[in-house]
PDB file of C-alpha atoms in Angstrom:
ATOM      1  CA  MET A1260     -16.461 -40.293  52.597  1.00 48.00           C
ATOM      2  CA  SER A1261     -14.093 -41.539  50.307  1.00 50.00           C
ATOM      3  CA  ALA A1262     -16.805 -44.157  48.339  1.00 51.00           C
ATOM      4  CA  ILE A1263     -18.672 -40.318  48.295  1.00 48.00           C
ATOM      5  CA  ALA A1264     -16.016 -38.678  46.669  1.00 47.00           C
ATOM      6  CA  ASP A1265     -14.982 -41.391  43.677  1.00 50.00           C
ATOM      7  CA  GLU A1266     -18.878 -41.583  43.127  1.00 50.00           C
ATOM      8  CA  SER A1267     -19.461 -38.062  42.560  1.00 48.00           C
ATOM      9  CA  ALA A1268     -16.166 -37.944  40.713  1.00 46.00           C
ATOM     10  CA  LEU A1269     -17.130 -40.854  38.184  1.00 43.00           C
ATOM     11  CA  ILE A1270     -20.105 -38.694  38.378  1.00 44.00           C
ATOM     12  CA  ALA A1271     -18.546 -35.427  36.680  1.00 44.00           C
ATOM     13  CA  LEU A1272     -16.486 -37.533  34.388  1.00 45.00           C
ATOM     14  CA  SER A1273     -19.036 -39.048  32.846  1.00 45.00           C
ATOM     15  CA  GLU A1274     -21.500 -35.827  31.937  1.00 44.00           C
ATOM     16  CA  PRO A1275     -20.535 -34.770  28.787  1.00 45.00           C
ATOM     17  CA  GLN A1276     -18.102 -31.488  29.256  1.00 46.00           C
ATOM     18  CA  ARG A1277     -19.776 -27.889  27.825  1.00 46.00           C
ATOM     19  CA  ARG A1278     -18.007 -26.124  25.523  1.00 47.00           C
ATOM     20  CA  PRO A1279     -16.729 -22.419  27.321  1.00 45.00           C
ATOM     21  CA  ALA A1280     -18.723 -20.004  25.749  1.00 50.00           C
ATOM     22  CA  ASN A1281     -16.965 -17.867  23.015  1.00 61.00           C
ATOM     23  CA  LEU A1282     -18.196 -14.709  21.082  1.00 60.00           C
ATOM     24  CA  TRP A1283     -17.045 -15.967  17.834  1.00 68.00           C
ATOM     25  CA  ARG A1284     -18.386 -19.029  17.655  1.00 76.00           C
ATOM     26  CA  ASP A1285     -21.885 -18.148  19.278  1.00 76.00           C
ATOM     27  CA  ALA A1286     -22.230 -15.624  16.313  1.00 74.00           C
ATOM     28  CA  TRP A1287     -21.561 -18.150  13.677  1.00 80.00           C
ATOM     29  CA  ARG A1288     -23.919 -19.966  15.396  1.00 83.00           C
ATOM     30  CA  ARG A1289     -26.774 -17.476  14.860  1.00 82.00           C
ATOM     31  CA  PHE A1290     -25.983 -16.466  12.017  1.00 82.00           C
ATOM     32  CA  PHE A1291     -26.497 -19.849  10.339  1.00 83.00           C
ATOM     33  CA  LYS A1292     -29.844 -19.887  11.980  1.00 85.00           C
ATOM     34  CA  ASN A1293     -30.427 -17.115   9.943  1.00 84.00           C
ATOM     35  CA  LYS A1294     -31.789 -18.977   6.096  1.00 88.00           C
ATOM     36  CA  LEU A1295     -31.908 -15.735   4.273  1.00 89.00           C
ATOM     37  CA  ALA A1296     -28.462 -14.122   5.561  1.00 87.00           C
ATOM     38  CA  VAL A1297     -26.644 -17.981   4.735  1.00 90.00           C
ATOM     39  CA  GLY A1298     -28.794 -17.684   1.272  1.00 91.00           C
ATOM     40  CA  ALA A1299     -27.185 -14.611   0.421  1.00 90.00           C
ATOM     41  CA  LEU A1300     -23.979 -15.584   1.906  1.00 91.00           C
ATOM     42  CA  VAL A1301     -24.067 -18.133  -0.752  1.00 93.00           C
ATOM     43  CA  VAL A1302     -25.198 -15.304  -3.741  1.00 92.00           C
ATOM     44  CA  MET A1303     -22.137 -13.594  -2.273  1.00 90.00           C
ATOM     45  CA  LEU A1304     -19.741 -16.501  -2.583  1.00 92.00           C
ATOM     46  CA  LEU A1305     -21.059 -17.472  -6.498  1.00 92.00           C
ATOM     47  CA  LEU A1306     -20.342 -14.183  -7.442  1.00 90.00           C
ATOM     48  CA  VAL A1307     -16.694 -14.545  -5.997  1.00 90.00           C
ATOM     49  CA  VAL A1308     -16.181 -17.611  -7.739  1.00 92.00           C
ATOM     50  CA  LEU A1309     -17.829 -16.193 -10.908  1.00 89.00           C
ATOM     51  CA  ALA A1310     -15.582 -13.042 -10.348  1.00 89.00           C
ATOM     52  CA  VAL A1311     -12.324 -15.392 -10.040  1.00 90.00           C
ATOM     53  CA  GLY A1312     -12.798 -18.138 -12.150  1.00 89.00           C
ATOM     54  CA  ALA A1313     -13.787 -15.720 -14.970  1.00 88.00           C
ATOM     55  CA  ASP A1314     -10.882 -17.013 -17.172  1.00 88.00           C
ATOM     56  CA  VAL A1315     -11.910 -20.713 -17.266  1.00 89.00           C
ATOM     57  CA  ILE A1316     -15.938 -20.006 -16.582  1.00 89.00           C
ATOM     58  CA  ALA A1317     -16.539 -17.324 -19.306  1.00 87.00           C
ATOM     59  CA  PRO A1318     -17.663 -18.857 -22.582  1.00 88.00           C
ATOM     60  CA  ALA A1319     -15.562 -16.685 -24.895  1.00 85.00           C
ATOM     61  CA  ARG A1320     -12.881 -13.299 -24.258  1.00 86.00           C
ATOM     62  CA  TYR A1321     -14.276 -10.524 -23.056  1.00 85.00           C
ATOM     63  CA  ASP A1322     -13.020  -8.220 -25.739  1.00 82.00           C
ATOM     64  CA  TYR A1323     -13.788 -10.836 -28.727  1.00 83.00           C
ATOM     65  CA  SER A1324     -16.407  -8.936 -31.486  1.00 81.00           C
ATOM     66  CA  VAL A1325     -17.721 -10.534 -34.242  1.00 81.00           C
ATOM     67  CA  LEU A1326     -19.432  -7.662 -35.985  1.00 82.00           C
ATOM     68  CA  SER A1327     -22.171 -10.131 -37.975  1.00 80.00           C
ATOM     69  CA  GLU A1328     -22.865 -11.264 -34.470  1.00 82.00           C
ATOM     70  CA  ALA A1329     -24.173  -8.394 -33.297  1.00 80.00           C
ATOM     71  CA  ASN A1330     -27.024  -7.310 -31.320  1.00 82.00           C
ATOM     72  CA  GLN A1331     -28.631 -10.729 -30.897  1.00 84.00           C
ATOM     73  CA  PHE A1332     -31.460 -11.603 -28.633  1.00 85.00           C
ATOM     74  CA  PRO A1333     -31.091 -13.698 -25.581  1.00 86.00           C
ATOM     75  CA  PHE A1334     -32.007 -17.434 -26.021  1.00 83.00           C
ATOM     76  CA  ARG A1335     -32.064 -17.674 -29.252  1.00 81.00           C
ATOM     77  CA  SER A1336     -28.557 -19.409 -29.741  1.00 80.00           C
ATOM     78  CA  ALA A1337     -26.515 -21.765 -28.032  1.00 80.00           C
ATOM     79  CA  LYS A1338     -23.326 -19.977 -28.816  1.00 82.00           C
ATOM     80  CA  HIS A1339     -24.666 -16.817 -27.151  1.00 83.00           C
ATOM     81  CA  VAL A1340     -26.710 -17.489 -24.543  1.00 86.00           C
ATOM     82  CA  LEU A1341     -27.715 -13.960 -23.403  1.00 86.00           C
ATOM     83  CA  GLY A1342     -27.232 -12.516 -26.810  1.00 84.00           C
ATOM     84  CA  THR A1343     -24.298 -10.152 -27.529  1.00 86.00           C
ATOM     85  CA  ASP A1344     -24.086  -6.562 -27.636  1.00 84.00           C
ATOM     86  CA  SER A1345     -24.161  -3.892 -30.290  1.00 81.00           C
ATOM     87  CA  VAL A1346     -20.492  -4.784 -31.354  1.00 83.00           C
ATOM     88  CA  GLY A1347     -20.632  -8.346 -31.471  1.00 83.00           C
ATOM     89  CA  ARG A1348     -19.435  -9.215 -27.846  1.00 88.00           C
ATOM     90  CA  ASP A1349     -20.476 -12.348 -26.299  1.00 88.00           C
ATOM     91  CA  PHE A1350     -22.551 -10.602 -23.139  1.00 88.00           C
ATOM     92  CA  LEU A1351     -22.734 -13.347 -20.768  1.00 89.00           C
ATOM     93  CA  SER A1352     -19.155 -13.358 -20.601  1.00 89.00           C
ATOM     94  CA  ARG A1353     -18.755  -9.630 -20.035  1.00 90.00           C
ATOM     95  CA  LEU A1354     -21.198 -10.293 -17.264  1.00 90.00           C
ATOM     96  CA  ILE A1355     -18.778 -12.679 -16.039  1.00 91.00           C
ATOM     97  CA  TYR A1356     -16.029 -10.607 -16.134  1.00 91.00           C
ATOM     98  CA  GLY A1357     -18.411  -7.281 -14.968  1.00 89.00           C
ATOM     99  CA  ALA A1358     -18.481  -9.275 -11.664  1.00 89.00           C
ATOM    100  CA  ARG A1359     -14.692  -9.212 -11.281  1.00 89.00           C
ATOM    101  CA  VAL A1360     -14.413  -5.789 -12.130  1.00 87.00           C
ATOM    102  CA  SER A1361     -17.505  -4.878  -9.491  1.00 86.00           C
ATOM    103  CA  LEU A1362     -15.954  -7.169  -6.572  1.00 89.00           C
ATOM    104  CA  LEU A1363     -12.650  -5.480  -7.126  1.00 89.00           C
ATOM    105  CA  VAL A1364     -13.366  -2.116  -6.740  1.00 89.00           C
ATOM    106  CA  GLY A1365     -15.674  -3.547  -3.857  1.00 87.00           C
ATOM    107  CA  PHE A1366     -13.307  -5.005  -2.127  1.00 90.00           C
ATOM    108  CA  SER A1367     -10.489  -3.051  -2.252  1.00 91.00           C
ATOM    109  CA  VAL A1368     -12.117   0.369  -1.569  1.00 90.00           C
ATOM    110  CA  GLN A1369     -12.999  -1.152   1.818  1.00 90.00           C
ATOM    111  CA  ALA A1370      -9.550  -2.322   1.879  1.00 92.00           C
ATOM    112  CA  ILE A1371      -8.259   1.256   1.773  1.00 91.00           C
ATOM    113  CA  ALA A1372     -10.725   1.990   4.070  1.00 89.00           C
ATOM    114  CA  VAL A1373      -9.905  -0.430   6.904  1.00 89.00           C
ATOM    115  CA  VAL A1374      -5.995   0.790   6.456  1.00 90.00           C
ATOM    116  CA  ILE A1375      -6.864   4.678   6.399  1.00 91.00           C
ATOM    117  CA  GLY A1376     -10.358   4.819   8.820  1.00 89.00           C
ATOM    118  CA  MET A1377      -8.647   2.295  11.450  1.00 88.00           C
ATOM    119  CA  SER A1378      -5.519   3.630  11.715  1.00 88.00           C
ATOM    120  CA  LEU A1379      -6.779   7.253  12.402  1.00 89.00           C
ATOM    121  CA  GLY A1380     -10.006   6.192  14.464  1.00 88.00           C
ATOM    122  CA  THR A1381      -7.672   4.119  16.933  1.00 86.00           C
ATOM    123  CA  LEU A1382      -5.391   7.184  17.019  1.00 87.00           C
ATOM    124  CA  ALA A1383      -8.294   9.365  17.827  1.00 85.00           C
ATOM    125  CA  GLY A1384      -9.665   7.074  20.173  1.00 82.00           C
ATOM    126  CA  MET A1385      -6.814   5.509  21.306  1.00 81.00           C
ATOM    127  CA  PHE A1386      -4.731   9.102  22.351  1.00 81.00           C
ATOM    128  CA  GLY A1387      -7.669  11.734  22.534  1.00 77.00           C
ATOM    129  CA  GLY A1388      -6.689  15.226  22.821  1.00 82.00           C
ATOM    130  CA  TRP A1389      -5.097  17.005  20.074  1.00 86.00           C
ATOM    131  CA  VAL A1390      -4.694  14.285  18.025  1.00 86.00           C
ATOM    132  CA  ASP A1391      -8.698  13.149  18.404  1.00 85.00           C
ATOM    133  CA  TYR A1392      -9.058  16.941  17.314  1.00 88.00           C
ATOM    134  CA  ILE A1393      -7.003  16.913  14.602  1.00 89.00           C
ATOM    135  CA  VAL A1394      -8.405  13.874  13.194  1.00 88.00           C
ATOM    136  CA  MET A1395     -12.025  14.804  13.517  1.00 89.00           C
ATOM    137  CA  ARG A1396     -12.121  18.133  11.938  1.00 89.00           C
ATOM    138  CA  TRP A1397     -10.629  16.464   8.983  1.00 89.00           C
ATOM    139  CA  VAL A1398     -13.336  14.167   8.855  1.00 88.00           C
ATOM    140  CA  GLU A1399     -15.935  16.802   9.149  1.00 87.00           C
ATOM    141  CA  VAL A1400     -14.380  18.236   6.302  1.00 86.00           C
ATOM    142  CA  LEU A1401     -14.481  15.344   3.804  1.00 84.00           C
ATOM    143  CA  THR A1402     -18.354  14.434   5.592  1.00 84.00           C
ATOM    144  CA  SER A1403     -19.084  17.962   4.209  1.00 83.00           C
ATOM    145  CA  ILE A1404     -18.106  16.597   0.243  1.00 80.00           C
ATOM    146  CA  PRO A1405     -20.409  14.293  -1.658  1.00 79.00           C
ATOM    147  CA  ILE A1406     -18.250  11.095  -2.422  1.00 77.00           C
ATOM    148  CA  TRP A1407     -19.818  11.201  -6.206  1.00 76.00           C
ATOM    149  CA  LEU A1408     -18.327  14.647  -6.291  1.00 80.00           C
ATOM    150  CA  PHE A1409     -14.888  14.154  -5.145  1.00 81.00           C
ATOM    151  CA  ALA A1410     -14.754  11.419  -6.884  1.00 81.00           C
ATOM    152  CA  LEU A1411     -15.453  12.836 -10.428  1.00 81.00           C
ATOM    153  CA  PHE A1412     -13.511  15.574  -9.714  1.00 81.00           C
ATOM    154  CA  LEU A1413     -10.195  13.304  -8.808  1.00 81.00           C
ATOM    155  CA  ILE A1414     -11.109  11.718 -12.032  1.00 80.00           C
ATOM    156  CA  SER A1415     -11.706  14.551 -14.138  1.00 79.00           C
ATOM    157  CA  ILE A1416      -8.098  16.105 -12.864  1.00 79.00           C
ATOM    158  CA  TRP A1417      -6.497  12.544 -14.097  1.00 76.00           C
ATOM    159  CA  ARG A1418      -7.935  12.467 -17.248  1.00 67.00           C
ATOM    160  CA  GLY A1419      -6.875  15.724 -17.929  1.00 59.00           C
ATOM    161  CA  SER A1420      -3.458  15.206 -17.168  1.00 57.00           C
ATOM    162  CA  ASP A1421      -3.007  11.948 -18.378  1.00 55.00           C
ATOM    163  CA  GLN A1422      -4.166  10.878 -22.096  1.00 50.00           C
ATOM    164  CA  ASP A1423      -3.150   7.169 -21.421  1.00 49.00           C
ATOM    165  CA  SER A1424      -6.253   6.490 -19.352  1.00 49.00           C
ATOM    166  CA  GLY A1425      -6.170   2.902 -19.121  1.00 51.00           C
ATOM    167  CA  SER A1426      -8.453   0.824 -17.842  1.00 60.00           C
ATOM    168  CA  GLY A1427      -9.436   3.715 -15.233  1.00 76.00           C
ATOM    169  CA  VAL A1428      -9.892   0.753 -12.131  1.00 82.00           C
ATOM    170  CA  LEU A1429      -7.000   2.048 -10.271  1.00 85.00           C
ATOM    171  CA  LYS A1430      -8.153   5.219 -10.722  1.00 84.00           C
ATOM    172  CA  VAL A1431     -11.705   4.335  -9.844  1.00 86.00           C
ATOM    173  CA  ILE A1432     -10.920   2.450  -6.810  1.00 88.00           C
ATOM    174  CA  VAL A1433      -8.302   5.498  -5.487  1.00 87.00           C
ATOM    175  CA  ALA A1434     -11.032   8.143  -6.073  1.00 86.00           C
ATOM    176  CA  ILE A1435     -13.720   6.471  -3.655  1.00 87.00           C
ATOM    177  CA  GLY A1436     -10.933   5.103  -1.271  1.00 87.00           C
ATOM    178  CA  LEU A1437      -9.909   8.666  -0.396  1.00 85.00           C
ATOM    179  CA  ILE A1438     -13.163   9.318   1.177  1.00 84.00           C
ATOM    180  CA  GLY A1439     -14.317   6.190   1.747  1.00 83.00           C
ATOM    181  CA  TRP A1440     -12.626   5.245   4.779  1.00 88.00           C
ATOM    182  CA  VAL A1441     -14.923   8.708   6.850  1.00 88.00           C
ATOM    183  CA  ASP A1442     -16.988   6.148   8.285  1.00 87.00           C
ATOM    184  CA  ILE A1443     -15.094   3.467   9.293  1.00 89.00           C
ATOM    185  CA  CYS A1444     -12.811   6.033  11.406  1.00 89.00           C
ATOM    186  CA  ARG A1445     -15.784   7.433  13.227  1.00 89.00           C
ATOM    187  CA  LEU A1446     -16.654   3.789  14.206  1.00 88.00           C
ATOM    188  CA  THR A1447     -13.674   3.063  15.452  1.00 87.00           C
ATOM    189  CA  ARG A1448     -12.808   6.434  17.196  1.00 87.00           C
ATOM    190  CA  ALA A1449     -16.386   5.779  18.603  1.00 86.00           C
ATOM    191  CA  GLN A1450     -15.789   2.149  19.617  1.00 84.00           C
ATOM    192  CA  LEU A1451     -12.176   2.877  21.508  1.00 84.00           C
ATOM    193  CA  LEU A1452     -13.932   5.630  23.468  1.00 82.00           C
ATOM    194  CA  SER A1453     -16.512   3.301  25.101  1.00 82.00           C
ATOM    195  CA  LEU A1454     -13.912   0.907  25.160  1.00 79.00           C
ATOM    196  CA  ARG A1455     -10.966   2.578  26.605  1.00 76.00           C
ATOM    197  CA  GLN A1456     -12.237   2.840  30.128  1.00 76.00           C
ATOM    198  CA  LYS A1457     -12.861  -0.150  30.860  1.00 77.00           C
ATOM    199  CA  ASP A1458     -10.971  -2.450  33.521  1.00 75.00           C
ATOM    200  CA  TYR A1459      -8.945  -4.929  31.626  1.00 76.00           C
ATOM    201  CA  VAL A1460      -7.802  -1.959  29.697  1.00 75.00           C
ATOM    202  CA  LEU A1461      -6.871   0.119  33.149  1.00 78.00           C
ATOM    203  CA  ALA A1462      -5.430  -3.489  33.933  1.00 81.00           C
ATOM    204  CA  ALA A1463      -3.153  -3.695  31.700  1.00 75.00           C
ATOM    205  CA  ARG A1464      -2.388   0.032  31.755  1.00 76.00           C
ATOM    206  CA  ALA A1465      -1.223  -1.071  35.142  1.00 80.00           C
ATOM    207  CA  ILE A1466       0.962  -3.470  34.296  1.00 80.00           C
ATOM    208  CA  GLY A1467       3.225  -0.986  32.150  1.00 75.00           C
ATOM    209  CA  ALA A1468       1.650  -2.050  28.720  1.00 75.00           C
ATOM    210  CA  THR A1469       2.175   0.646  25.707  1.00 75.00           C
ATOM    211  CA  PRO A1470      -0.738   2.113  24.212  1.00 73.00           C
ATOM    212  CA  LEU A1471      -0.291   0.160  20.874  1.00 75.00           C
ATOM    213  CA  GLN A1472      -0.239  -3.048  22.633  1.00 76.00           C
ATOM    214  CA  ILE A1473      -3.621  -2.158  24.515  1.00 77.00           C
ATOM    215  CA  ALA A1474      -4.777  -0.867  20.806  1.00 76.00           C
ATOM    216  CA  LEU A1475      -3.880  -4.366  19.508  1.00 75.00           C
ATOM    217  CA  ARG A1476      -4.194  -6.793  21.983  1.00 78.00           C
ATOM    218  CA  HIS A1477      -6.917  -5.308  24.254  1.00 75.00           C
ATOM    219  CA  LEU A1478      -9.353  -2.218  22.366  1.00 78.00           C
ATOM    220  CA  LEU A1479      -9.324  -3.392  18.353  1.00 77.00           C
ATOM    221  CA  PRO A1480      -9.821  -6.864  18.857  1.00 76.00           C
ATOM    222  CA  ASN A1481     -12.918  -5.901  21.259  1.00 76.00           C
ATOM    223  CA  ALA A1482     -14.234  -3.212  18.902  1.00 77.00           C
ATOM    224  CA  LEU A1483     -14.229  -5.701  15.188  1.00 78.00           C
ATOM    225  CA  ALA A1484     -17.756  -7.023  15.562  1.00 76.00           C
ATOM    226  CA  PRO A1485     -19.622  -4.064  14.630  1.00 82.00           C
ATOM    227  CA  LEU A1486     -16.344  -2.770  12.387  1.00 84.00           C
ATOM    228  CA  ILE A1487     -16.901  -6.235  10.101  1.00 82.00           C
ATOM    229  CA  VAL A1488     -20.597  -5.484   9.871  1.00 81.00           C
ATOM    230  CA  ALA A1489     -19.833  -1.891   8.785  1.00 85.00           C
ATOM    231  CA  ILE A1490     -16.995  -3.255   6.293  1.00 86.00           C
ATOM    232  CA  THR A1491     -19.375  -6.073   4.866  1.00 84.00           C
ATOM    233  CA  LEU A1492     -22.014  -2.884   4.131  1.00 82.00           C
ATOM    234  CA  GLY A1493     -19.877  -0.839   2.528  1.00 85.00           C
ATOM    235  CA  VAL A1494     -18.250  -3.284  -0.125  1.00 85.00           C
ATOM    236  CA  PRO A1495     -21.794  -2.810  -2.368  1.00 83.00           C
ATOM    237  CA  THR A1496     -22.183   1.200  -1.696  1.00 84.00           C
ATOM    238  CA  ALA A1497     -18.482   0.869  -3.137  1.00 86.00           C
ATOM    239  CA  MET A1498     -20.169  -1.117  -6.437  1.00 83.00           C
ATOM    240  CA  PHE A1499     -22.475   1.164  -6.453  1.00 82.00           C
ATOM    241  CA  THR A1500     -20.604   4.149  -6.720  1.00 85.00           C
ATOM    242  CA  GLU A1501     -18.493   2.896  -9.176  1.00 84.00           C
ATOM    243  CA  ALA A1502     -21.714   1.430 -11.395  1.00 80.00           C
ATOM    244  CA  GLY A1503     -22.948   5.298 -11.334  1.00 80.00           C
ATOM    245  CA  LEU A1504     -19.173   6.572 -11.911  1.00 83.00           C
ATOM    246  CA  SER A1505     -18.875   4.085 -14.797  1.00 79.00           C
ATOM    247  CA  PHE A1506     -22.983   4.830 -15.791  1.00 77.00           C
ATOM    248  CA  LEU A1507     -21.890   8.941 -16.294  1.00 78.00           C
ATOM    249  CA  GLY A1508     -18.562   7.757 -18.358  1.00 76.00           C
ATOM    250  CA  PHE A1509     -16.196   8.775 -16.281  1.00 79.00           C
ATOM    251  CA  GLY A1510     -15.972   5.132 -14.474  1.00 76.00           C
ATOM    252  CA  ILE A1511     -14.356   2.065 -16.426  1.00 79.00           C
ATOM    253  CA  ASN A1512     -13.191   2.101 -20.018  1.00 78.00           C
ATOM    254  CA  ASP A1513     -13.285   0.183 -22.506  1.00 75.00           C
ATOM    255  CA  PRO A1514     -13.241  -2.848 -23.984  1.00 80.00           C
ATOM    256  CA  LEU A1515     -13.167  -4.101 -19.745  1.00 84.00           C
ATOM    257  CA  PRO A1516     -16.515  -4.534 -18.611  1.00 86.00           C
ATOM    258  CA  SER A1517     -18.148  -3.003 -15.677  1.00 84.00           C
ATOM    259  CA  TRP A1518     -21.795  -3.692 -14.674  1.00 85.00           C
ATOM    260  CA  GLY A1519     -22.198   0.208 -14.479  1.00 81.00           C
ATOM    261  CA  LYS A1520     -20.359   0.709 -18.051  1.00 82.00           C
ATOM    262  CA  MET A1521     -22.876  -2.405 -19.474  1.00 84.00           C
ATOM    263  CA  VAL A1522     -25.844  -0.284 -18.002  1.00 83.00           C
ATOM    264  CA  ALA A1523     -24.558   3.021 -20.007  1.00 81.00           C
ATOM    265  CA  ASP A1524     -24.060   1.299 -23.083  1.00 81.00           C
ATOM    266  CA  ALA A1525     -27.725   0.112 -23.351  1.00 82.00           C
ATOM    267  CA  ASN A1526     -28.969   3.713 -22.978  1.00 80.00           C
ATOM    268  CA  ALA A1527     -28.837   4.248 -27.255  1.00 77.00           C
ATOM    269  CA  TYR A1528     -30.509   0.653 -27.670  1.00 78.00           C
ATOM    270  CA  ILE A1529     -32.776   0.181 -24.627  1.00 77.00           C
ATOM    271  CA  ARG A1530     -35.809   0.223 -26.270  1.00 80.00           C
ATOM    272  CA  VAL A1531     -35.399  -2.901 -28.621  1.00 81.00           C
ATOM    273  CA  TYR A1532     -32.941  -4.393 -27.296  1.00 83.00           C
ATOM    274  CA  TRP A1533     -34.048  -4.610 -23.575  1.00 83.00           C
ATOM    275  CA  HIS A1534     -31.528  -7.489 -22.589  1.00 81.00           C
ATOM    276  CA  LEU A1535     -28.260  -5.171 -22.914  1.00 85.00           C
ATOM    277  CA  GLY A1536     -29.630  -3.040 -19.852  1.00 84.00           C
ATOM    278  CA  LEU A1537     -31.440  -5.689 -17.901  1.00 88.00           C
ATOM    279  CA  PHE A1538     -29.077  -8.462 -17.098  1.00 89.00           C
ATOM    280  CA  PRO A1539     -26.376  -5.705 -15.719  1.00 89.00           C
ATOM    281  CA  THR A1540     -28.984  -4.186 -13.460  1.00 88.00           C
ATOM    282  CA  LEU A1541     -30.186  -7.546 -11.950  1.00 91.00           C
ATOM    283  CA  LEU A1542     -27.013  -8.668 -11.218  1.00 89.00           C
ATOM    284  CA  ILE A1543     -26.061  -5.112  -9.582  1.00 87.00           C
ATOM    285  CA  ALA A1544     -29.549  -5.232  -7.675  1.00 88.00           C
ATOM    286  CA  LEU A1545     -28.294  -9.169  -6.326  1.00 90.00           C
ATOM    287  CA  THR A1546     -25.324  -8.359  -5.635  1.00 88.00           C
ATOM    288  CA  MET A1547     -26.702  -5.143  -3.242  1.00 85.00           C
ATOM    289  CA  LEU A1548     -28.524  -7.471  -1.471  1.00 88.00           C
ATOM    290  CA  SER A1549     -27.063 -10.119  -1.196  1.00 89.00           C
ATOM    291  CA  PHE A1550     -24.300  -8.195   0.725  1.00 86.00           C
ATOM    292  CA  SER A1551     -27.067  -5.896   2.613  1.00 85.00           C
ATOM    293  CA  PHE A1552     -28.647  -9.551   3.783  1.00 88.00           C
ATOM    294  CA  VAL A1553     -25.145 -10.417   4.673  1.00 87.00           C
ATOM    295  CA  GLY A1554     -24.290  -7.423   6.694  1.00 83.00           C
ATOM    296  CA  ASP A1555     -27.709  -7.330   8.716  1.00 83.00           C
ATOM    297  CA  GLY A1556     -27.363 -11.191   9.779  1.00 83.00           C
ATOM    298  CA  LEU A1557     -23.583 -10.503  11.134  1.00 81.00           C
ATOM    299  CA  ARG A1558     -25.096  -7.686  12.946  1.00 78.00           C
ATOM    300  CA  ASP A1559     -27.801  -9.716  14.463  1.00 79.00           C
ATOM    301  CA  ALA A1560     -25.207 -12.171  15.158  1.00 78.00           C
ATOM    302  CA  LEU A1561     -22.435 -10.286  16.881  1.00 72.00           C
ATOM    303  CA  ASP A1562     -25.070  -8.540  18.746  1.00 66.00           C
ATOM    304  CA  PRO A1563     -24.458 -10.001  22.427  1.00 56.00           C
ATOM    305  CA  ARG A1564     -28.355  -8.750  23.520  1.00 55.00           C
ATOM    306  CA  THR A1565     -30.046 -11.510  20.903  1.00 50.00           C
ATOM    307  CA  SER A1566     -28.092 -14.448  22.911  1.00 48.00           C
ATOM    308  CA  LYS A1567     -30.180 -16.570  24.335  1.00 46.00           C
TER     309      LYS A1567
END
């Protein structure tokens, strides 16, 4: 019997040990099998590199103007590869710096949405009762207000009360962020309502865990998968809102470039100088598609029903 036991032990040791199943590791493995999502992730990372390294990558300052070189067409000069705008600023440099502004708005708005939305959603889903009632009534009020009108209203008030409007980046971020947290709040609340009656939550309550400990250690970690997808898809939405506000003249102020503002500035010259509106429009579309494909890939990867 001892010889058989020893032989069985040797066989067990010689077999490769399988790593225990892990949601996040399996999700990343499934994500990297999605070639479209991986390609979009590469594009997204390249845009982030452009935004962060704009001071080094851009061939000129975004506000450096040479009037004698105004309105040059693209691919006609080695000095200005993508041409110049109506006041002689290098268009490639302004596109690169515009990536910084657009991504800054997108990520900052989602940071505000995470802080406000997840906090209120956690309170509503964890405690319920009158806390849930107050939070959800406030959410319903904000849901009934179009985000564009709300942002326009706030920016108009701030511009009317402050003559020195600056670049307008902070005001755009705050205006969009003050209503952009609603979807994150509703999703967080829905996830916590479905999780708080699970056996591991009831066991944590039985051993005396506080509501804060239950929320931080058990509920939020298990609700992260759909929240990550929502946050990823929310970045291009915020960027598109900023582009629309800048297009209407309520967003970023000169001389700071923004893709939406560059499209708006191109309106007066679009029949002749087509590149002034085409390139920023393509970048807006490419950025939104990249984030959307990454979000779809994360949703498929984090869905346990897709695991084999």
